[in-house]
Each structure stands twice: as structure tokens, then as C-alpha cells.
PDB file of C-alpha atoms in Angstrom:
ATOM      1  CA  MET A  23     -23.878  73.023  18.964  1.00  0.00           C
ATOM      2  CA  PRO A  24     -23.100  75.538  21.713  1.00  0.00           C
ATOM      3  CA  PRO A  25     -23.891  74.496  25.278  1.00  0.00           C
ATOM      4  CA  LYS A  26     -26.702  77.020  25.647  1.00  0.00           C
ATOM      5  CA  ARG A  27     -28.447  75.656  22.568  1.00  0.00           C
ATOM      6  CA  ARG A  28     -28.201  72.081  23.812  1.00  0.00           C
ATOM      7  CA  ARG A  29     -29.728  73.086  27.118  1.00  0.00           C
ATOM      8  CA  LEU A  30     -32.346  75.148  25.310  1.00  0.00           C
ATOM      9  CA  VAL A  31     -33.562  72.157  23.327  1.00  0.00           C
ATOM     10  CA  GLY A  32     -33.751  69.943  26.411  1.00  0.00           C
ATOM     11  CA  TRP A  33     -35.545  72.498  28.546  1.00  0.00           C
ATOM     12  CA  GLY A  34     -37.883  73.412  25.693  1.00  0.00           C
ATOM     13  CA  LEU A  35     -39.073  69.840  25.303  1.00  0.00           C
ATOM     14  CA  LEU A  36     -39.478  69.391  29.043  1.00  0.00           C
ATOM     15  CA  TRP A  37     -41.426  72.622  29.499  1.00  0.00           C
ATOM     16  CA  PHE A  38     -43.635  71.896  26.483  1.00  0.00           C
ATOM     17  CA  LEU A  39     -44.599  68.516  27.954  1.00  0.00           C
ATOM     18  CA  LEU A  40     -45.172  69.933  31.432  1.00  0.00           C
ATOM     19  CA  LEU A  41     -47.147  72.908  30.173  1.00  0.00           C
ATOM     20  CA  GLY A  42     -49.338  70.646  28.034  1.00  0.00           C
ATOM     21  CA  SER A  43     -50.074  68.450  31.049  1.00  0.00           C
ATOM     22  CA  VAL A  44     -50.941  71.444  33.223  1.00  0.00           C
ATOM     23  CA  LEU A  45     -53.254  72.940  30.596  1.00  0.00           C
ATOM     24  CA  ARG A  46     -54.917  69.558  30.042  1.00  0.00           C
ATOM     25  CA  ALA A  47     -55.421  69.129  33.803  1.00  0.00           C
ATOM     26  CA  ALA A  48     -56.941  72.631  33.994  1.00  0.00           C
ATOM     27  CA  GLY A  49     -59.628  71.517  31.532  1.00  0.00           C
ATOM     28  CA  ILE A  50     -58.706  73.888  28.723  1.00  0.00           C
ATOM     29  CA  PRO A  51     -60.005  72.595  25.358  1.00  0.00           C
ATOM     30  CA  GLU A  52     -57.499  71.396  22.746  1.00  0.00           C
ATOM     31  CA  PRO A  53     -57.245  74.271  20.263  1.00  0.00           C
ATOM     32  CA  TRP A  54     -56.568  76.683  23.119  1.00  0.00           C
ATOM     33  CA  GLN A  55     -54.064  74.318  24.769  1.00  0.00           C
ATOM     34  CA  SER A  56     -51.769  74.446  21.753  1.00  0.00           C
ATOM     35  CA  ILE A  57     -52.125  78.196  21.297  1.00  0.00           C
ATOM     36  CA  LEU A  58     -51.448  78.960  24.975  1.00  0.00           C
ATOM     37  CA  ALA A  59     -48.495  76.555  25.058  1.00  0.00           C
ATOM     38  CA  VAL A  60     -46.880  78.154  22.006  1.00  0.00           C
ATOM     39  CA  VAL A  61     -47.412  81.699  23.329  1.00  0.00           C
ATOM     40  CA  ALA A  62     -46.013  80.838  26.768  1.00  0.00           C
ATOM     41  CA  LEU A  63     -43.032  79.014  25.324  1.00  0.00           C
ATOM     42  CA  ALA A  64     -42.303  81.849  22.906  1.00  0.00           C
ATOM     43  CA  ALA A  65     -42.356  84.343  25.785  1.00  0.00           C
ATOM     44  CA  VAL A  66     -39.941  82.232  27.820  1.00  0.00           C
ATOM     45  CA  PHE A  67     -37.687  80.805  25.140  1.00  0.00           C
ATOM     46  CA  GLY A  68     -37.496  83.816  22.821  1.00  0.00           C
ATOM     47  CA  PRO A  69     -34.877  85.544  24.997  1.00  0.00           C
ATOM     48  CA  LEU A  70     -33.071  82.237  25.533  1.00  0.00           C
ATOM     49  CA  ILE A  71     -32.818  81.654  21.795  1.00  0.00           C
ATOM     50  CA  ARG A  72     -31.510  85.181  21.354  1.00  0.00           C
ATOM     51  CA  SER A  73     -28.780  84.619  23.957  1.00  0.00           C
ATOM     52  CA  ALA A  74     -27.828  81.292  22.358  1.00  0.00           C
ATOM     53  CA  VAL A  75     -27.438  82.992  18.981  1.00  0.00           C
ATOM     54  CA  LYS A  76     -25.335  85.747  20.561  1.00  0.00           C
ATOM     55  CA  GLU A  77     -23.136  83.130  22.240  1.00  0.00           C
ATOM     56  CA  THR A  78     -22.583  81.384  18.915  1.00  0.00           C
ATOM     57  CA  GLN A  79     -21.683  84.676  17.230  1.00  0.00           C
ATOM     58  CA  ARG A  80     -19.286  85.538  20.059  1.00  0.00           C
ATOM     59  CA  LEU A  81     -17.576  82.145  19.774  1.00  0.00           C
ATOM     60  CA  ARG A  82     -17.256  82.536  16.003  1.00  0.00           C
ATOM     61  CA  ASP A  83     -15.800  86.018  16.448  1.00  0.00           C
ATOM     62  CA  GLU A  84     -13.188  84.495  18.776  1.00  0.00           C
ATOM     63  CA  GLY A  85     -12.287  81.968  16.092  1.00  0.00           C
ATOM     64  CA  ILE A  86     -14.029  78.992  17.680  1.00  0.00           C
ATOM     65  CA  ASP A  87     -16.208  77.413  15.029  1.00  0.00           C
ATOM     66  CA  LEU A  88     -18.483  74.781  16.529  1.00  0.00           C
ATOM     67  CA  PRO A  89     -19.758  72.146  14.131  1.00  0.00           C
ATOM     68  CA  SER A  90     -23.447  72.401  13.445  1.00  0.00           C
ATOM     69  CA  TYR A  91     -25.887  69.540  13.256  1.00  0.00           C
ATOM     70  CA  PRO A  92     -24.501  67.300  10.511  1.00  0.00           C
ATOM     71  CA  VAL A  93     -26.730  66.910   7.491  1.00  0.00           C
ATOM     72  CA  THR A  94     -26.435  63.518   5.861  1.00  0.00           C
ATOM     73  CA  ARG A  95     -28.604  61.593   3.464  1.00  0.00           C
ATOM     74  CA  LYS A  96     -29.574  59.268   6.309  1.00  0.00           C
ATOM     75  CA  SER A  97     -30.630  62.151   8.584  1.00  0.00           C
ATOM     76  CA  LEU A  98     -32.723  63.664   5.780  1.00  0.00           C
ATOM     77  CA  ILE A  99     -34.482  60.340   5.216  1.00  0.00           C
ATOM     78  CA  SER A 100     -35.131  59.988   8.962  1.00  0.00           C
ATOM     79  CA  VAL A 101     -36.582  63.481   9.269  1.00  0.00           C
ATOM     80  CA  GLY A 102     -38.658  62.889   6.127  1.00  0.00           C
ATOM     81  CA  ILE A 103     -40.121  59.674   7.545  1.00  0.00           C
ATOM     82  CA  ILE A 104     -40.939  61.307  10.887  1.00  0.00           C
ATOM     83  CA  THR A 105     -42.542  64.268   9.112  1.00  0.00           C
ATOM     84  CA  GLY A 106     -44.599  61.950   6.917  1.00  0.00           C
ATOM     85  CA  LEU A 107     -45.791  59.965   9.930  1.00  0.00           C
ATOM     86  CA  LEU A 108     -46.814  63.142  11.754  1.00  0.00           C
ATOM     87  CA  TRP A 109     -48.774  64.369   8.726  1.00  0.00           C
ATOM     88  CA  ALA A 110     -50.424  60.931   8.436  1.00  0.00           C
ATOM     89  CA  LEU A 111     -51.435  61.182  12.098  1.00  0.00           C
ATOM     90  CA  VAL A 112     -52.959  64.612  11.467  1.00  0.00           C
ATOM     91  CA  VAL A 113     -54.912  63.246   8.483  1.00  0.00           C
ATOM     92  CA  VAL A 114     -56.214  60.325  10.564  1.00  0.00           C
ATOM     93  CA  LEU A 115     -57.258  62.603  13.425  1.00  0.00           C
ATOM     94  CA  VAL A 116     -59.061  64.945  11.032  1.00  0.00           C
ATOM     95  CA  ALA A 117     -60.750  61.975   9.342  1.00  0.00           C
ATOM     96  CA  ILE A 118     -62.195  60.743  12.652  1.00  0.00           C
ATOM     97  CA  GLY A 119     -63.420  64.225  13.494  1.00  0.00           C
ATOM     98  CA  ARG A 120     -60.945  65.314  16.180  1.00  0.00           C
ATOM     99  CA  PRO A 121     -59.894  68.980  16.167  1.00  0.00           C
ATOM    100  CA  VAL A 122     -56.201  69.285  15.339  1.00  0.00           C
ATOM    101  CA  ILE A 123     -53.756  72.155  15.062  1.00  0.00           C
ATOM    102  CA  PRO A 124     -50.777  70.710  13.146  1.00  0.00           C
ATOM    103  CA  LEU A 125     -47.998  72.777  14.720  1.00  0.00           C
ATOM    104  CA  LEU A 126     -45.548  69.898  15.082  1.00  0.00           C
ATOM    105  CA  PRO A 127     -45.903  68.580  11.504  1.00  0.00           C
ATOM    106  CA  ILE A 128     -45.525  72.125  10.163  1.00  0.00           C
ATOM    107  CA  ALA A 129     -42.390  72.654  12.256  1.00  0.00           C
ATOM    108  CA  CYS A 130     -40.987  69.316  11.051  1.00  0.00           C
ATOM    109  CA  THR A 131     -41.726  70.260   7.439  1.00  0.00           C
ATOM    110  CA  VAL A 132     -39.867  73.560   7.861  1.00  0.00           C
ATOM    111  CA  TRP A 133     -36.962  71.738   9.537  1.00  0.00           C
ATOM    112  CA  LEU A 134     -36.871  69.224   6.672  1.00  0.00           C
ATOM    113  CA  ALA A 135     -36.796  72.025   4.090  1.00  0.00           C
ATOM    114  CA  VAL A 136     -33.964  73.839   5.893  1.00  0.00           C
ATOM    115  CA  GLN A 137     -31.959  70.642   6.266  1.00  0.00           C
ATOM    116  CA  PHE A 138     -32.519  69.761   2.604  1.00  0.00           C
ATOM    117  CA  ARG A 139     -31.233  73.179   1.510  1.00  0.00           C
ATOM    118  CA  ARG A 140     -28.152  72.791   3.733  1.00  0.00           C
ATOM    119  CA  TRP A 141     -27.514  69.309   2.339  1.00  0.00           C
ATOM    120  CA  ARG A 142     -27.775  70.533  -1.255  1.00  0.00           C
ATOM    121  CA  ALA A 143     -25.440  73.437  -0.526  1.00  0.00           C
ATOM    122  CA  LEU A 144     -22.862  71.126   1.042  1.00  0.00           C
ATOM    123  CA  SER A 145     -23.050  68.416  -1.616  1.00  0.00           C
ATOM    124  CA  GLY A 146     -23.479  70.476  -4.634  1.00  0.00           C
TER     125      GLY A 146
END
């Protein structure tokens, strides 16, 4: 993974946690917290993602091929378990009557599908 992408992931997680804390402290109700956090992060990290992709393309054009995140059977099982637990948490929260926007479980499901397709392409 290129250096900019590694930093992007770290900063993205940090900013998401900090932004969530700030919005919670401001007294903004939950559905709007998630929506505002995603919009703010997209505005900040959209250009960063674009520059990380450009850096990767530039490195590949120069002949430097960085290995991507390895897809193994074990990593697929791990991501599947985490995704299942997140969906179970969403179901429990909905069952007790708490408002939930399942952005993280949806993102994990998409990540699992992408990783599964990569794994099938590599093994098959």
C-alpha cells in the first residue's frame, strides 16, 4: 500500500472518531451526527483519496508495483465475522428501539464483497 494510502486510513479513522465526539458534545441527534460526519469526511478525504490513487498510478507507470492488501481465506473469514457482528449489533439496536444508520456494516459488506471477488480471481 502506498504511503499516502496508509496515512489516509490512519487519519480517516482518527478524524471520524474526533468528529463524532465533537458532534455528540454539540448535542446533535444521532441520525444527523452520522450524516454530517460522512459529508465532512467526504469533503476532506475525497481529494486525499484522489491524490493517493494518482500516486499509485504514477508508481505503477514507473515500474514500481506495490503489493496490495493480501486476500487470504483467513482474512475473508475475519472480515466476514466482523461484518456479521456489526449487522447483529444493528439488529439488536433496532430491536430495542434505538435509531440506527448502518453505514459501517454496509461499508464492511461492500469490502467483504470486493475482497471475495479478488480472492476468487486470484485462486480461480
